Amino acid sequence: MQRRHATALLLLAAPVLWVPARGQSLASLSDADASRGLKAALESGALTAVRLLGVQDGFLGNPRVRIPLPSALQDASRLLKAMGRGNQVEELEVGINRAAENAVPLARNLLVNAVRSMSVTDAKNILTGGETSVTAFFADRTRAPLGTQFLPVVRQATARIGLAAMYDRLAGKAAGFGLVKQEDASIDHYVTRKALDGLYLVIGEEEKKIRHDPVRAGSDIIRRVFGAIR
């Protein structure tokens, strides 16, 4: 019964799993092996994402995850540049991305623990849940605790930027009138949210790469499970 479940589980993922594993068939895989393979792939993807983003220019140099100025500040930034305060705008743009880069390494343990505590049902939901299933899994399990861990690190980085404090004062007042979204009223909360969005996005991208080319993952269980489609 377990093997039939594993076969059905992997067949649902067949459109993206194409690399063959010599001598391995779907019928020989148990639910436990299928789950182990997915866990190994997700853990590898999570660790790679942390390694890619938690360094200088991990966010700033990657247009996919680079954190822009809050929308409420983007129009004002043009005026500030026209007033000769472009350096302060640039300092804030760089600073919020550096804050994210500093915070991301804190995610390593929580992400790994989320993967290792995954159930067979979780694995099935990920394989059958579509393009955003990996992002949804990690966000559901880790967004709240990671937000708590990231916020002090982000706050420490932005505290040195004068324009960040000015933004908070103005945005806080504007939020009271409904002119700024409450979630964007604090630069620190904004950066924390964007940092987590970028982290989950890259984890999802790394997991897709492993599915498409499991041989490069360097893990026997990943090769066996994701290479089982003939």
Coordinates of C-alpha atoms in Angstrom, one line a residue:
M1 CA 0.0 0.0 0.0
Q2 CA 2.8 2.4 0.9
R3 CA 4.5 1.8 -2.5
R4 CA 1.3 2.5 -4.3
H5 CA 0.9 5.7 -2.4
A6 CA 4.5 6.8 -3.3
T7 CA 3.9 5.9 -6.9
A8 CA 0.8 8.1 -7.1
L9 CA 2.6 10.8 -5.1
L10 CA 5.5 11.0 -7.6
L11 CA 3.3 10.6 -10.7
L12 CA 1.5 13.8 -9.7
A13 CA 4.9 15.5 -9.9
A14 CA 5.8 13.8 -13.2
P15 CA 5.7 17.0 -15.4
V16 CA 8.7 18.4 -13.7
L17 CA 10.6 15.2 -12.8
W18 CA 12.4 13.8 -15.8
V19 CA 15.9 12.6 -14.9
P20 CA 16.0 8.8 -14.9
A21 CA 17.6 6.7 -12.1
R22 CA 19.2 3.5 -13.4
G23 CA 17.6 0.4 -12.0
Q24 CA 15.1 2.4 -9.9
S25 CA 11.3 2.3 -10.4
L26 CA 8.4 4.2 -8.9
A27 CA 6.9 0.9 -7.5
S28 CA 10.0 0.3 -5.4
L29 CA 9.7 3.6 -3.6
S30 CA 7.8 3.7 -0.3
D31 CA 6.0 6.7 1.1
A32 CA 8.9 7.1 3.6
D33 CA 11.4 7.2 0.8
A34 CA 9.4 9.7 -1.2
S35 CA 9.0 11.9 1.9
R36 CA 12.8 11.6 2.7
G37 CA 13.6 12.6 -0.9
L38 CA 11.4 15.7 -0.7
K39 CA 12.8 16.6 2.7
A40 CA 16.3 16.4 1.4
A41 CA 15.5 18.6 -1.6
L42 CA 13.8 21.2 0.5
E43 CA 16.5 21.3 3.1
S44 CA 19.1 21.7 0.4
G45 CA 17.0 24.4 -1.2
A46 CA 16.6 26.3 2.1
L47 CA 20.3 26.1 2.9
T48 CA 21.2 27.3 -0.5
A49 CA 18.8 30.2 -0.3
V50 CA 20.3 31.3 3.0
R51 CA 23.8 31.0 1.6
L52 CA 22.9 33.1 -1.5
L53 CA 20.9 35.8 0.3
G54 CA 22.8 36.1 3.6
V55 CA 25.8 37.8 2.1
Q56 CA 26.7 41.2 0.9
D57 CA 24.7 42.0 -2.2
G58 CA 22.5 38.9 -1.7
F59 CA 19.5 41.2 -1.9
L60 CA 20.9 44.4 -3.2
G61 CA 22.5 42.6 -6.2
N62 CA 19.6 40.4 -7.1
P63 CA 16.8 42.1 -9.0
R64 CA 14.4 39.2 -8.1
V65 CA 14.6 40.0 -4.4
R66 CA 16.1 43.5 -4.1
I67 CA 14.0 45.5 -1.6
P68 CA 12.7 48.8 -3.1
L69 CA 11.9 51.8 -1.1
P70 CA 8.4 51.6 0.4
S71 CA 5.9 52.9 -2.2
A72 CA 5.0 55.9 0.1
L73 CA 8.7 57.0 -0.1
Q74 CA 9.3 56.4 -3.8
D75 CA 7.6 59.6 -4.9
A76 CA 9.2 61.6 -2.1
S77 CA 12.6 60.2 -3.0
R78 CA 12.5 62.0 -6.4
L79 CA 11.8 65.3 -4.6
L80 CA 14.6 64.6 -2.1
K81 CA 17.0 63.9 -4.9
A82 CA 16.0 67.2 -6.6
M83 CA 16.7 68.9 -3.3
G84 CA 20.2 67.5 -3.3
R85 CA 19.5 64.8 -0.7
G86 CA 20.1 61.9 -3.2
N87 CA 22.9 60.5 -1.0
Q88 CA 20.4 60.0 1.8
V89 CA 18.0 58.2 -0.5
E90 CA 20.7 55.9 -1.7
E91 CA 21.9 55.3 1.8
L92 CA 18.4 54.1 2.7
E93 CA 18.0 51.9 -0.4
V94 CA 21.3 50.2 0.4
G95 CA 20.7 50.1 4.1
I96 CA 17.4 48.3 3.9
N97 CA 18.9 45.6 1.7
R98 CA 21.9 45.2 3.9
A99 CA 19.6 44.8 6.8
A100 CA 17.9 41.9 5.1
E101 CA 21.2 40.3 4.2
N102 CA 22.2 40.5 7.9
A103 CA 19.0 38.9 9.1
V104 CA 18.7 36.0 6.7
P105 CA 21.4 33.8 8.3
L106 CA 19.2 33.6 11.4
A107 CA 16.7 31.6 9.4
R108 CA 18.9 28.5 8.9
N109 CA 17.8 26.5 12.0
L110 CA 14.1 27.3 11.8
L111 CA 14.0 26.4 8.1
V112 CA 15.8 23.1 8.6
N113 CA 13.6 22.2 11.6
A114 CA 10.5 22.9 9.6
V115 CA 11.6 20.5 6.9
R116 CA 12.7 17.8 9.3
S117 CA 9.3 17.9 11.1
M118 CA 7.4 17.5 7.8
S119 CA 4.8 14.7 7.7
V120 CA 4.0 12.5 4.7
T121 CA 0.8 14.5 4.3
D122 CA 2.9 17.7 4.1
A123 CA 5.0 16.1 1.4
K124 CA 2.0 15.1 -0.6
N125 CA 0.5 18.6 -0.3
I126 CA 3.7 20.2 -1.6
L127 CA 4.0 17.9 -4.5
T128 CA 0.4 18.4 -5.5
G129 CA 0.0 22.0 -4.5
G130 CA 1.3 23.8 -7.6
E131 CA 4.1 26.3 -8.1
T132 CA 3.7 28.1 -4.8
S133 CA 3.4 25.1 -2.5
V134 CA 7.0 25.3 -1.3
T135 CA 6.7 29.0 -0.5
A136 CA 3.4 28.4 1.2
F137 CA 4.8 25.6 3.4
F138 CA 7.7 27.6 4.6
A139 CA 5.7 30.8 5.1
D140 CA 3.1 28.9 7.1
R141 CA 5.7 27.2 9.4
T142 CA 8.3 29.9 9.8
R143 CA 7.0 33.4 8.9
A144 CA 5.9 34.4 12.4
P145 CA 9.0 33.2 14.4
L146 CA 11.4 34.4 11.7
G147 CA 9.8 37.8 11.7
T148 CA 10.4 38.0 15.5
Q149 CA 14.1 37.0 14.9
F150 CA 14.6 39.3 12.0
L151 CA 13.1 42.5 13.4
P152 CA 15.8 43.4 15.9
V153 CA 18.6 42.8 13.4
V154 CA 16.8 45.0 10.8
R155 CA 16.1 47.6 13.4
Q156 CA 19.8 47.7 14.4
A157 CA 20.8 48.3 10.8
T158 CA 18.2 51.0 10.0
A159 CA 18.7 52.9 13.3
R160 CA 21.9 54.3 11.8
I161 CA 20.0 55.8 8.8
G162 CA 18.5 59.2 9.4
L163 CA 16.0 59.0 6.6
A164 CA 14.6 55.8 8.0
A165 CA 13.6 57.6 11.2
M166 CA 12.1 60.4 9.2
Y167 CA 10.1 57.9 7.1
D168 CA 8.7 56.3 10.3
R169 CA 7.5 59.6 11.7
L170 CA 5.8 60.6 8.5
A171 CA 4.5 57.2 7.6
G172 CA 3.2 56.6 11.1
K173 CA 1.1 59.8 10.8
A174 CA -0.1 59.0 7.3
A175 CA -1.1 55.5 8.3
G176 CA -3.4 57.1 10.9
F177 CA -5.3 58.7 8.0
G178 CA -5.3 55.6 5.9
L179 CA -2.8 57.1 3.4
V180 CA -0.2 54.4 4.1
K181 CA -0.8 50.8 4.7
Q182 CA -0.3 49.9 8.3
E183 CA 2.2 47.2 7.4
D184 CA 4.3 49.8 5.7
A185 CA 4.1 52.4 8.5
S186 CA 7.4 51.2 10.0
I187 CA 10.5 50.8 7.8
D188 CA 11.7 47.9 10.0
H189 CA 8.5 45.9 9.6
Y190 CA 8.5 46.6 5.9
V191 CA 12.0 45.3 5.5
T192 CA 11.4 42.3 7.6
R193 CA 8.4 41.3 5.5
K194 CA 10.2 41.9 2.2
A195 CA 13.2 39.9 3.4
L196 CA 11.0 36.9 4.2
D197 CA 9.2 37.2 0.9
G198 CA 12.6 37.1 -0.9
L199 CA 13.8 34.2 1.2
Y200 CA 10.8 32.1 0.5
L201 CA 10.9 33.0 -3.2
V202 CA 14.5 31.8 -3.6
I203 CA 13.8 28.6 -1.6
G204 CA 11.0 27.8 -4.0
E205 CA 13.3 28.5 -7.0
E206 CA 16.0 26.3 -5.6
E207 CA 13.6 23.4 -5.0
K208 CA 12.4 23.6 -8.6
K209 CA 16.0 23.4 -9.9
I210 CA 16.5 20.2 -7.8
R211 CA 13.4 18.7 -9.2
H212 CA 14.5 19.4 -12.8
D213 CA 18.0 18.2 -12.3
P214 CA 18.3 15.9 -9.2
V215 CA 21.6 14.5 -10.2
R216 CA 23.3 17.8 -9.5
A217 CA 21.9 17.9 -6.0
G218 CA 24.6 15.5 -4.9
S219 CA 22.3 13.4 -2.6
D220 CA 21.6 9.8 -3.2
I221 CA 18.0 9.9 -1.8
I222 CA 17.2 13.0 -4.0
R223 CA 18.6 11.2 -7.1
R224 CA 16.6 8.0 -6.3
V225 CA 13.3 9.7 -5.6
F226 CA 13.4 12.5 -8.2
G227 CA 15.1 10.4 -10.7
A228 CA 12.5 7.6 -10.5
I229 CA 10.4 8.9 -13.4
R230 CA 11.4 6.9 -16.5

